[in-house]
Amino acid sequence: MIGTPVEDLETPAIVIDLDIMERNLEAAASYARQHSLRLRPHTKTHKIPALGKRQLDLGAAGLTVAKVGEAEVMTRSGTPDLLVAFPVIGASKVARLLAVARERNVTVSLDSIEAANGLSEGAVAAGMEIGVLAEFDAGLHRVGIRPELLFELVEAIDRLPGLRLEGIAFYPGHIKKLDETASQEIAEAGRLLDQVLNRLRERFPIGIVSGGSTPALWRSHEFPGLNEIRPGTYIFNDLNTVLSGACTFEDCAARIHTTIISTAVPGQIVLDGGSKTFSSDRPSAADEVIYGQLDGYPDAKLFRLNEEHGWVRIPDNSQFRVGQRITVLPVHICVAVNLQDQVYGVRGGRVEEVWRVEARGKVQ
Amino acid sequence: MIGTPVEDLETPAIVIDLDIMERNLEAAASYARQHSLRLRPHTKTHKIPALGKRQLDLGAAGLTVAKVGEAEVMTRSGTPDLLVAFPVIGASKVARLLAVARERNVTVSLDSIEAANGLSEGAVAAGMEIGVLAEFDAGLHRVGIRPELLFELVEAIDRLPGLRLEGIAFYPGHIKKLDETASQEIAEAGRLLDQVLNRLRERFPIGIVSGGSTPALWRSHEFPGLNEIRPGTYIFNDLNTVLSGACTFEDCAARIHTTIISTAVPGQIVLDGGSKTFSSDRPSAADEVIYGQLDGYPDAKLFRLNEEHGWVRIPDNSQFRVGQRITVLPVHICVAVNLQDQVYGVRGGRVEEVWRVEARGKVQ
């Protein structure tokens, strides 16, 4: 497989431009160094231990995952540190987490006393200690305790045996587009963070203040007190990142290579990738219903997906033929990678790396 | 794992009620027998050879798949016959298809001379013969040649060496909801089919006339000349099938079992399954943006998904607690199954079967 010309790969396939990926990795590492931010990249985007290792080699302090199953896989990167940015609920998952924590520092972010209690019980029974970040809601209104209740949660974590209070966390996922609204949102989240930290630090040792997403990545230094970022998508970027204003098309390392399988319907071509290849995610910062951007055909619109069919509207489809290859920038690369068993790293038109997506499907 | 109480399974997990599934399988087999329709179920829904075998045991003439990779896996069901309902494009995929065809009858549906030529070349070089169905567009406007060009395509298939013209195929996927519009659409597709068949049969031996989807399943006998159906979703059914009018909630065999991981935001609970568990498919026959229906909470609305978070709006969330289990009927079970490594068959509250989703991720 190594050395294969990219145009000989069977489609659909996810292809990574290694030069762009390496530039993206270095840019974020350099930004974090410049602003003295701890970088703990979220591996949900690539799900590949070998890429986690590259992030560590470039100075990442640890890696972030969403589920215990991803944590188990990411131990293969050799990371000394893992943040599970998701409450770990239930005795069997806590037991799996503790097994991972035997050989490295493990931290969990959570937003409830119930989650803290379960973790504490498991850790005490195992004679271990787990790090905890208390998560608060900085404006996304997804998970995260209301700021006015954060003090009480931090107090409980600090008191519970088997838990090591490491700091606080938030996810500014409501900042989807870097415009004037975003500047207000960043300022507001910043004010909130400042208040919260002033009150907490009178009483507790708050070491880590963890935030950051890919859209807001390059403005992380504007959040007062923030000292850790955990972006994920930046390694590859995607149409969402472009639409957010956080990168350009030239920074997008991943493409889905497809083949035209039908030109039978006038004004339309059909690709051999649908929702089982792209996912059915639509852009998060735009109202338009599209599922990707075709390279070289700005007028083409990937407007509908079935499971295995991608429907493309195009003013004139007579220039296309069945069997022709089309490369597409996906809307959301994280969920697309999760649908593949492997992805290909390419340089100079040839396959240089074949990575198994080892942490795909680890929903538990 | 066998014998485990269903409430002890880690979440998120897909759980199949075996009694309902068996009733669904029998109902479709009985309908096909009653109307002398050949049943070639689409295995895209379950992706499990053991379930393909059950369909064969109940009288299915063969199995349908979407991709060559799925065909390779479905050989493990022991099926004597496979229909690949998708054009197989490119020499390497044709070679893989021919390997599958060495031990069983294999048929491909296609809509272009290019696809027919590629298949013919491969088959001739291997000294083999592949069955072909010419696909025409019965109103969905996805793939399928326009009816007025079908004669020419059938002529080419009939002439090309290595190809065995078996008949024609269409997919009435535009019939999404069984209402008055559907009756008109069925009548119109029926008239079209009648015209097409009259003209073709003057010259060619058209054995198989293959159509059918799950929404239109129980009205297949209304299509004149139709003699084969290939429904997929009927084995489990889902919210889409309910909304189409083709089944009731009582016929839905699959649920996604989840756990509440946060109640921190008032008026909302958050489940431990998001787009990597449910997929981000929205209902195909309704405008409402929902991603599933919670059992027992008709007022709850699963209104947004992130990758690992399911956001549920609920008038009063004080009755819920972190750690509580919630079961959800997914919008589209086929894409949800594709996201899991395994699914559980349950009877009387206990796990009776654990199936690996062997054909998941086979996009090529």
XYZ file of C-alpha atoms in Angstrom:
728
model
C 0.000 0.000 0.000
C 2.848 2.409 0.862
C 3.968 4.129 -2.339
C 0.620 3.644 -4.097
C -0.376 6.648 -6.243
C -3.320 8.301 -4.519
C -5.471 7.970 -7.646
C -5.191 4.180 -7.387
C -6.826 3.990 -3.944
C -10.304 2.503 -3.972
C -12.992 5.056 -3.174
C -14.498 6.411 -1.041
C -11.374 7.014 1.035
C -10.133 9.687 3.422
C -6.800 11.099 2.316
C -4.624 13.342 4.487
C -2.116 15.770 2.981
C 0.820 15.221 5.334
C 2.497 18.568 4.596
C -0.634 20.480 5.594
C -1.272 18.290 8.629
C 2.277 18.806 9.895
C 1.973 22.560 9.388
C -1.282 22.565 11.383
C 0.263 20.563 14.215
C 3.265 22.882 14.401
C 1.183 26.063 14.242
C -0.939 25.071 17.263
C 2.095 23.852 19.229
C 3.868 27.136 18.515
C 0.814 29.224 19.478
C 0.515 27.323 22.764
C 4.212 27.829 23.556
C 4.053 31.516 22.681
C 1.158 32.104 25.080
C 2.331 29.655 27.777
C -0.792 27.526 27.325
C -0.755 23.855 28.195
C -1.841 21.945 25.046
C -3.852 18.767 25.589
C -5.211 18.049 22.062
C -8.560 16.292 21.729
C -7.932 13.075 19.811
C -11.597 12.646 18.821
C -10.709 14.048 15.400
C -8.055 11.550 14.322
C -8.606 8.642 16.766
C -5.147 7.343 15.885
C -2.507 6.690 18.604
C 0.372 7.376 16.158
C -0.994 10.888 15.602
C -1.443 11.365 19.342
C 2.242 10.521 19.659
C 3.128 13.206 17.098
C 1.174 15.740 19.146
C 3.086 14.692 22.268
C 6.406 14.879 20.421
C 5.566 18.483 19.519
C 5.130 19.399 23.162
C 1.562 18.447 24.100
C 1.297 17.866 27.858
C -1.173 15.035 27.390
C -4.129 13.984 25.271
C -7.882 14.467 25.578
C -10.524 11.839 24.788
C -14.331 11.714 25.002
C -14.958 8.191 26.275
C -13.224 5.523 28.354
C -12.970 3.341 25.230
C -10.983 6.077 23.519
C -8.781 6.408 26.607
C -8.011 2.685 26.466
C -6.924 2.972 22.838
C -4.960 6.191 23.300
C -2.706 4.565 25.913
C -0.983 3.106 22.822
C 0.363 6.584 22.031
C 2.533 6.287 25.147
C 0.949 9.399 26.659
C 1.784 10.020 30.338
C -1.490 11.918 30.775
C -5.117 11.602 29.636
C -8.094 13.878 30.149
C -11.498 12.255 29.696
C -13.588 15.317 28.872
C -16.870 13.568 29.636
C -18.409 12.357 32.922
C -17.656 8.676 33.513
C -20.891 7.193 34.884
C -21.441 3.636 36.125
C -19.297 1.202 38.106
C -18.024 -0.807 35.120
C -16.837 2.276 33.228
C -15.184 3.644 36.363
C -13.368 0.304 36.776
C -12.110 0.507 33.170
C -10.983 4.085 33.765
C -9.054 3.069 36.888
C -7.262 0.369 34.900
C -6.099 3.061 32.467
C -5.065 5.272 35.407
C -2.768 2.606 36.810
C 0.040 3.572 34.443
C -0.560 7.279 33.834
C -2.183 10.411 35.172
C -5.896 10.414 34.395
C -8.271 13.330 34.845
C -12.043 13.469 34.323
C -14.153 16.567 33.801
C -17.631 16.368 35.308
C -20.499 18.613 36.308
C -22.472 16.728 38.992
C -22.143 15.451 42.541
C -23.500 12.098 41.307
C -20.608 11.698 38.851
C -18.100 12.792 41.506
C -19.516 10.321 44.045
C -19.330 7.373 41.631
C -15.751 8.164 40.727
C -14.779 8.620 44.372
C -16.287 5.272 45.406
C -14.472 3.409 42.626
C -11.150 5.121 43.313
C -11.326 4.480 47.078
C -12.185 0.806 46.552
C -9.160 0.492 44.244
C -6.905 2.474 46.577
C -6.276 5.017 43.810
C -6.717 8.690 43.089
C -8.270 10.288 39.997
C -7.838 13.901 38.930
C -11.001 15.955 38.466
C -11.868 19.164 36.647
C -15.198 20.748 37.598
C -16.975 21.744 34.393
C -19.026 24.914 34.231
C -21.256 26.338 31.532
C -19.589 29.284 29.794
C -22.475 29.928 27.398
C -22.999 26.780 25.303
C -25.718 25.426 27.663
C -24.883 21.785 26.911
C -23.234 20.327 30.005
C -21.457 22.270 32.724
C -22.851 23.488 36.007
C -24.171 27.045 36.273
C -21.372 29.339 37.467
C -23.277 30.222 40.649
C -23.315 26.516 41.644
C -19.686 25.828 40.743
C -18.341 26.658 44.202
C -20.493 23.971 45.791
C -19.388 21.337 43.237
C -15.701 22.204 43.673
C -16.129 21.968 47.434
C -17.609 18.466 47.105
C -14.820 17.311 44.800
C -12.206 18.718 47.175
C -13.805 16.857 50.079
C -14.396 13.452 48.442
C -11.730 10.789 49.024
C -10.010 9.309 45.974
C -10.471 12.529 43.964
C -7.741 15.089 43.341
C -9.155 18.534 42.522
C -7.036 19.750 39.603
C -9.019 22.729 38.380
C -11.952 23.753 36.237
C -12.993 23.246 32.625
C -15.379 24.759 30.116
C -16.072 24.316 26.422
C -16.782 27.467 24.407
C -18.596 25.506 21.686
C -21.144 28.310 21.235
C -18.467 30.344 19.481
C -18.946 28.989 15.974
C -17.960 31.924 13.821
C -15.268 34.511 14.410
C -17.223 37.705 13.870
C -18.322 40.598 16.067
C -20.696 38.369 18.005
C -17.763 36.088 18.783
C -15.777 38.990 20.201
C -18.678 39.753 22.540
C -19.011 36.063 23.428
C -15.304 35.778 24.182
C -15.388 38.916 26.314
C -18.426 37.651 28.198
C -16.981 34.169 28.797
C -13.775 35.911 29.891
C -15.599 38.069 32.462
C -17.391 34.989 33.781
C -14.132 33.063 34.035
C -12.513 35.927 35.920
C -15.358 36.099 38.487
C -15.418 32.342 38.947
C -11.654 32.102 39.442
C -11.500 34.997 41.906
C -14.081 33.379 44.124
C -12.710 29.811 43.874
C -9.076 30.729 44.469
C -9.876 32.257 47.844
C -10.447 28.745 49.039
C -9.213 26.063 46.594
C -6.021 25.295 44.704
C -7.241 25.718 41.113
C -4.272 24.663 38.986
C -5.728 23.894 35.575
C -8.141 26.214 33.790
C -9.015 24.241 30.686
C -10.943 25.526 27.690
C -10.589 25.978 23.976
C -12.067 24.612 20.812
C -10.812 24.780 17.227
C -12.964 27.745 16.092
C -11.776 29.877 19.029
C -8.278 28.330 19.110
C -6.224 31.323 17.987
C -8.003 33.637 20.421
C -7.478 31.455 23.495
C -5.053 34.006 24.967
C -7.941 36.485 25.242
C -9.579 34.421 28.018
C -8.151 35.689 31.318
C -6.804 32.889 33.499
C -7.075 30.187 30.830
C -3.935 28.040 30.941
C -4.868 24.899 29.007
C -6.401 24.356 25.556
C -7.698 21.116 24.050
C -8.531 21.706 20.374
C -9.192 18.665 18.178
C -10.164 19.526 14.616
C -7.117 21.771 13.977
C -4.978 18.752 12.981
C -6.969 18.316 9.743
C -9.493 21.195 9.657
C -12.692 20.948 7.588
C -15.408 23.040 5.957
C -16.778 23.926 9.403
C -13.383 25.350 10.406
C -13.194 27.370 7.188
C -16.738 28.702 7.698
C -15.872 29.596 11.311
C -13.085 31.834 10.042
C -10.417 29.963 12.013
C -8.579 28.660 8.918
C -8.496 28.906 5.120
C -9.062 26.226 2.492
C -5.261 25.961 2.219
C -5.146 24.748 5.835
C -7.498 21.805 5.198
C -5.465 18.588 5.201
C -8.255 16.040 4.679
C -10.219 15.210 1.574
C -12.669 12.443 0.819
C -11.802 10.877 -2.520
C -14.887 9.652 -4.368
C -15.878 8.299 -7.778
C -18.812 9.366 -9.940
C -21.130 6.362 -10.223
C -23.992 7.932 -12.177
C -24.645 10.861 -14.499
C -28.050 9.530 -15.559
C -30.155 12.357 -14.135
C -29.645 15.667 -15.996
C -28.067 18.458 -13.936
C -26.743 15.984 -11.435
C -23.886 13.614 -10.723
C -23.876 10.968 -8.011
C -20.790 10.107 -5.934
C -20.046 6.750 -4.312
C -20.048 8.258 -0.807
C -23.113 9.135 1.253
C -23.967 9.509 4.922
C -21.963 6.369 5.763
C -18.872 8.138 4.405
C -19.401 11.847 5.123
C -21.904 11.530 8.030
C -25.033 13.654 7.668
C -23.618 16.579 9.644
C -24.495 19.946 8.136
C -22.390 23.100 8.586
C -22.613 24.369 12.153
C -22.085 28.034 11.272
C -24.178 28.310 8.081
C -27.803 27.692 7.182
C -27.073 26.147 3.789
C -27.721 22.424 3.499
C -24.494 21.039 2.059
C -22.369 18.056 2.968
C -19.008 19.026 1.482
C -17.224 21.231 -1.045
C -16.020 19.659 -4.315
C -12.463 20.627 -5.273
C -12.321 22.438 -8.608
C -16.090 22.818 -9.021
C -17.222 25.855 -7.013
C -20.692 25.720 -8.642
C -21.300 22.118 -7.648
C -23.446 21.522 -4.599
C -23.390 18.274 -2.612
C -26.976 18.831 -1.530
C -28.263 15.432 -0.413
C -26.929 12.178 0.972
C -28.382 8.719 1.193
C -26.404 6.039 2.922
C -24.115 5.301 -0.027
C -25.038 8.026 -2.533
C -23.877 11.651 -2.629
C -26.146 13.800 -4.797
C -24.387 16.706 -6.495
C -26.300 19.428 -8.340
C -24.264 20.972 -11.113
C -25.346 23.388 -13.843
C -24.009 21.176 -16.624
C -23.192 17.530 -15.997
C -22.116 16.755 -19.576
C -18.470 17.435 -18.635
C -18.519 14.544 -16.138
C -18.272 10.827 -16.766
C -18.948 7.690 -14.763
C -15.682 6.527 -13.202
C -14.222 10.021 -12.836
C -12.682 10.818 -9.432
C -13.870 13.786 -7.386
C -12.260 14.999 -4.164
C -14.422 16.619 -1.519
C -13.676 18.718 1.570
C -16.046 17.317 4.206
C -18.168 19.499 6.488
C -17.053 17.718 9.662
C -13.939 15.591 9.494
C -14.189 14.092 13.030
C -17.400 12.161 12.311
C -16.179 11.181 8.826
C -12.975 9.644 10.236
C -15.120 7.759 12.763
C -16.857 6.027 9.829
C -13.658 4.641 8.274
C -11.488 1.707 9.248
C -8.387 3.435 7.915
C -7.160 6.735 6.513
C -4.252 7.426 4.181
C -1.423 9.935 4.658
C -0.166 11.227 1.306
C 2.823 13.270 0.181
C 3.781 14.092 -3.386
C 0.786 12.159 -4.687
C 1.789 8.874 -3.061
C 0.655 7.035 0.041
C 3.238 7.449 2.805
C 1.176 6.289 5.801
C -1.799 3.988 6.322
C -3.358 4.481 9.726
C -5.980 2.253 11.253
C -8.604 4.392 13.028
C -8.051 2.471 16.235
C -10.427 4.500 18.427
C -13.356 4.583 15.999
C -16.688 3.346 17.319
C -15.608 3.623 20.970
C -18.862 5.165 22.168
C -18.669 3.549 25.597
C -22.453 -11.586 28.106
C -25.300 -14.001 27.245
C -27.860 -13.884 30.057
C -26.848 -10.378 31.205
C -29.830 -8.246 32.272
C -30.287 -5.554 29.649
C -30.012 -2.794 32.275
C -26.451 -3.928 33.042
C -25.177 -3.311 29.490
C -22.837 -0.344 29.218
C -24.367 2.547 27.290
C -24.837 3.707 24.636
C -25.824 0.361 23.120
C -28.213 -0.830 20.428
C -30.653 -3.393 21.782
C -32.922 -5.514 19.582
C -36.174 -6.981 20.897
C -35.977 -10.469 19.390
C -39.731 -11.143 19.570
C -40.519 -8.039 17.529
C -37.685 -8.668 15.072
C -38.868 -12.227 14.440
C -42.431 -11.023 13.912
C -41.182 -8.439 11.395
C -39.142 -11.033 9.511
C -42.084 -13.423 9.339
C -44.569 -10.743 8.275
C -42.479 -9.712 5.258
C -41.748 -13.328 4.284
C -45.452 -14.119 4.477
C -46.436 -11.036 2.446
C -43.908 -11.985 -0.260
C -45.218 -15.557 -0.416
C -48.824 -14.398 -0.531
C -48.132 -12.148 -3.525
C -45.603 -14.450 -5.236
C -42.878 -11.860 -4.879
C -39.242 -12.885 -4.760
C -37.764 -11.486 -1.518
C -34.126 -10.393 -1.623
C -33.766 -8.374 1.635
C -31.297 -5.514 1.744
C -28.786 -6.319 4.487
C -27.614 -2.693 4.809
C -29.843 -2.373 7.881
C -28.396 -5.145 10.038
C -25.014 -5.853 8.363
C -24.895 -9.189 10.204
C -24.447 -12.492 8.317
C -26.348 -14.448 11.013
C -29.400 -12.270 10.387
C -29.008 -12.688 6.627
C -29.127 -16.420 7.250
C -32.389 -16.045 9.190
C -33.866 -14.165 6.236
C -32.777 -16.988 3.902
C -34.200 -19.623 6.263
C -37.552 -17.828 6.048
C -37.581 -18.131 2.269
C -35.548 -15.224 0.922
C -34.183 -16.027 -2.557
C -30.957 -14.176 -1.869
C -29.592 -11.079 -0.170
C -29.000 -7.520 -1.325
C -25.959 -5.387 -0.439
C -24.781 -1.878 -1.343
C -21.042 -2.361 -1.768
C -18.581 -5.096 -2.735
C -17.183 -5.009 0.800
C -20.633 -5.862 2.134
C -20.949 -8.657 -0.442
C -17.663 -10.146 0.785
C -18.930 -10.191 4.361
C -22.417 -11.475 3.496
C -20.967 -14.611 1.871
C -20.646 -15.776 5.506
C -24.450 -16.101 5.648
C -24.124 -18.987 3.180
C -26.346 -17.211 0.657
C -26.446 -18.798 -2.825
C -27.268 -15.406 -4.367
C -26.228 -11.769 -3.916
C -27.482 -8.601 -5.552
C -25.125 -5.613 -5.378
C -27.624 -2.779 -5.778
C -24.946 -0.257 -6.697
C -22.747 0.112 -9.803
C -19.363 -1.541 -9.294
C -16.833 0.851 -10.846
C -13.082 0.302 -11.251
C -10.973 -2.743 -12.085
C -9.995 -3.606 -8.510
C -13.593 -3.602 -7.261
C -14.716 -5.666 -10.249
C -11.976 -8.190 -9.449
C -13.199 -8.431 -5.833
C -16.770 -8.873 -7.072
C -15.724 -11.702 -9.388
C -14.029 -13.463 -6.488
C -17.361 -13.383 -4.628
C -19.146 -14.629 -7.761
C -16.973 -17.727 -7.986
C -19.105 -19.579 -5.432
C -22.553 -18.064 -5.905
C -24.810 -16.193 -8.269
C -23.960 -12.486 -8.267
C -25.995 -9.727 -9.894
C -25.224 -6.016 -10.181
C -27.683 -3.218 -10.855
C -26.274 -0.366 -12.922
C -27.434 2.585 -15.005
C -24.612 3.358 -17.452
C -22.791 1.865 -20.433
C -19.511 2.738 -18.687
C -20.377 0.560 -15.697
C -21.566 -2.248 -17.992
C -18.367 -2.073 -20.054
C -16.108 -2.272 -16.994
C -17.979 -5.250 -15.616
C -17.952 -6.992 -19.002
C -14.199 -6.547 -19.438
C -13.459 -7.954 -15.999
C -15.822 -10.901 -16.415
C -14.447 -11.824 -19.860
C -10.848 -11.669 -18.609
C -11.799 -14.009 -15.751
C -13.825 -16.309 -18.014
C -16.929 -15.657 -15.922
C -20.421 -14.264 -16.240
C -22.116 -11.682 -14.015
C -25.863 -11.055 -13.829
C -27.040 -7.512 -14.514
C -30.181 -5.536 -13.763
C -30.612 -2.298 -15.720
C -31.692 0.401 -13.288
C -34.169 3.052 -14.323
C -35.459 6.150 -12.564
C -39.027 5.644 -11.328
C -39.327 9.108 -9.798
C -36.632 9.457 -7.116
C -34.172 11.145 -9.543
C -31.115 9.767 -7.753
C -29.573 7.125 -9.988
C -31.328 5.173 -12.712
C -31.452 5.920 -16.401
C -34.414 7.867 -17.782
C -37.107 5.410 -18.952
C -36.795 6.589 -22.577
C -33.103 5.588 -22.598
C -33.578 2.253 -20.845
C -34.066 0.282 -24.067
C -30.635 1.334 -25.335
C -28.941 0.377 -22.032
C -30.659 -3.029 -21.930
C -29.585 -3.621 -25.531
C -25.947 -2.890 -24.619
C -26.063 -5.206 -21.593
C -27.617 -7.952 -23.695
C -24.869 -7.602 -26.304
C -21.818 -7.338 -24.000
C -19.907 -10.584 -23.371
C -19.563 -11.749 -19.779
C -22.867 -10.125 -18.783
C -26.145 -11.990 -18.282
C -29.172 -9.726 -18.643
C -31.459 -10.710 -15.782
C -33.969 -7.886 -15.761
C -34.576 -4.376 -14.562
C -34.521 -2.580 -11.209
C -35.799 0.608 -9.687
C -35.934 2.118 -6.210
C -39.116 3.968 -5.226
C -37.316 5.943 -2.509
C -39.362 9.057 -3.294
C -42.343 7.402 -1.615
C -41.626 8.447 1.950
C -45.076 8.688 3.458
C -48.126 6.542 2.768
C -50.716 9.202 2.088
C -52.728 10.309 -0.956
C -49.595 11.587 -2.663
C -48.074 8.143 -2.248
C -51.074 6.531 -3.940
C -50.567 8.833 -6.916
C -46.813 8.147 -6.905
C -47.385 4.393 -6.802
C -49.914 4.616 -9.634
C -47.521 6.738 -11.687
C -44.504 4.486 -11.094
C -46.789 1.552 -11.962
C -47.835 3.077 -15.287
C -44.195 3.796 -16.101
C -43.198 0.249 -15.225
C -45.963 -1.139 -17.414
C -44.868 0.915 -20.434
C -41.216 0.067 -19.952
C -41.893 -3.655 -19.613
C -44.187 -3.816 -22.654
C -41.545 -2.282 -24.872
C -38.588 -4.273 -23.467
C -40.319 -7.650 -23.544
C -40.889 -7.426 -27.286
C -37.189 -7.940 -27.660
C -35.455 -9.063 -24.432
C -35.947 -11.761 -21.808
C -36.742 -9.619 -18.754
C -36.950 -12.105 -15.894
C -36.502 -10.043 -12.753
C -38.407 -6.832 -12.123
C -36.906 -5.632 -8.855
C -38.180 -2.781 -6.699
C -39.461 -2.065 -3.253
C -38.391 -0.202 -0.172
C -39.572 -0.429 3.415
C -42.028 2.518 3.345
C -43.772 1.094 0.244
C -43.225 -2.558 1.239
C -46.816 -3.561 1.957
C -48.060 -2.006 -1.277
C -45.533 -3.737 -3.544
C -48.297 -5.854 -5.113
C -49.815 -2.666 -6.563
C -46.878 -2.266 -8.971
C -47.820 -4.167 -12.164
C -45.097 -6.579 -13.251
C -43.008 -6.242 -10.099
C -41.800 -9.681 -9.049
C -38.958 -8.989 -6.598
C -38.716 -6.793 -3.492
C -35.632 -5.864 -1.514
C -36.674 -4.037 1.664
C -34.062 -3.508 4.366
C -35.309 -1.508 7.346
C -38.357 -3.743 7.987
C -36.284 -6.158 10.103
C -35.958 -3.545 12.896
C -38.025 -0.533 11.749
C -37.343 2.951 13.141
C -38.912 6.371 13.635
C -38.707 6.975 9.870
C -40.761 3.825 9.229
C -43.356 4.893 11.807
C -43.556 8.389 10.305
C -43.937 6.846 6.824
C -47.044 5.012 8.001
C -45.598 1.594 7.137
C -45.473 0.383 10.751
C -46.466 1.324 14.298
C -44.305 1.948 17.366
C -45.115 -1.635 18.440
C -43.286 -2.922 15.334
C -40.010 -1.163 16.216
C -37.521 -3.770 17.421
C -34.477 -1.554 18.005
C -33.767 0.918 20.773
C -30.654 2.814 21.716
C -30.060 2.504 25.439
C -28.435 5.610 26.899
C -27.567 7.119 30.281
C -28.212 10.661 31.482
C -24.817 12.272 32.055
C -25.923 15.798 32.952
C -28.960 17.636 34.293
C -27.009 20.818 34.959
C -28.847 23.052 32.492
C -32.462 23.754 33.531
C -35.122 22.346 31.196
C -32.637 19.926 29.685
C -31.030 16.544 30.170
C -28.000 15.281 28.261
C -27.604 11.672 27.109
C -24.320 9.834 26.576
C -25.052 9.283 22.864
C -24.658 11.848 20.086
C -24.056 11.801 16.353
C -21.468 9.022 16.739
C -24.239 6.832 18.185
C -27.453 7.953 16.464
C -25.918 9.512 13.285
C -27.167 13.012 12.486
C -29.914 11.802 10.151
C -33.160 13.722 10.571
C -36.602 12.310 9.776
C -37.051 11.881 6.025
C -40.817 12.395 6.048
C -41.131 15.236 8.582
C -39.762 18.752 8.879
C -39.161 18.608 12.607
C -35.526 18.485 13.710
C -35.368 15.510 16.054
C -32.960 12.635 16.360
C -35.045 10.030 18.170
C -38.092 9.458 20.373
C -37.574 8.797 24.094
C -39.624 5.889 25.471
C -42.026 6.987 28.190
C -41.455 10.732 27.764
C -43.630 11.931 24.876
C -42.899 15.596 25.756
C -39.135 15.149 25.612
C -37.399 16.300 22.456
C -33.967 15.031 21.395
C -33.323 18.269 19.532
C -29.559 18.477 19.070
C -26.570 16.167 18.839
C -22.886 16.745 19.214
C -20.537 13.865 18.650
C -21.031 12.284 22.080
C -23.843 14.375 23.585
C -27.594 14.081 22.991
C -29.430 17.245 24.056
C -32.987 16.617 25.278
C -35.401 19.492 25.970
C -37.942 18.600 28.604
C -40.482 20.832 30.372
C -39.295 19.777 33.826
C -35.952 18.058 34.318
C -36.213 17.781 38.107
C -37.647 14.245 37.769
C -34.400 13.049 36.118
C -31.077 12.182 37.697
C -27.542 11.643 36.449
C -27.001 7.918 35.895
C -30.634 7.167 34.953
C -31.117 5.045 31.827
C -33.202 6.286 28.912
C -34.140 4.214 25.858
C -34.588 5.944 22.526
C -36.159 4.915 19.220
C -33.685 6.180 16.611
C -34.725 8.083 13.490
C -32.728 5.853 11.144
C -31.585 2.493 12.453
C -29.402 1.516 9.433
C -26.870 4.308 9.967
C -26.959 3.837 13.754
C -26.093 0.129 13.425
C -23.241 1.111 11.101
C -21.716 3.122 13.968
C -21.574 0.195 16.415
C -19.181 -2.726 16.646
C -21.911 -4.939 18.094
C -25.620 -5.038 18.825
C -27.506 -7.043 21.430
C -30.531 -9.293 20.908
C -32.731 -9.366 24.011
C -35.689 -11.471 25.141
C -37.419 -11.295 28.528
C -35.051 -8.549 29.644
C -31.895 -10.626 29.137
C -29.242 -10.728 26.429
C -29.781 -13.773 24.212
C -27.561 -12.838 21.261
C -24.496 -10.645 20.752
C -23.868 -9.932 17.093
C -20.767 -8.301 15.698
C -21.762 -5.816 12.970
C -19.455 -7.560 10.528
C -20.297 -5.449 7.472
C -20.053 -2.061 9.177
C -17.762 0.486 7.572
C -17.595 -1.388 4.256
C -17.951 1.689 2.107
C -15.805 0.319 -0.697
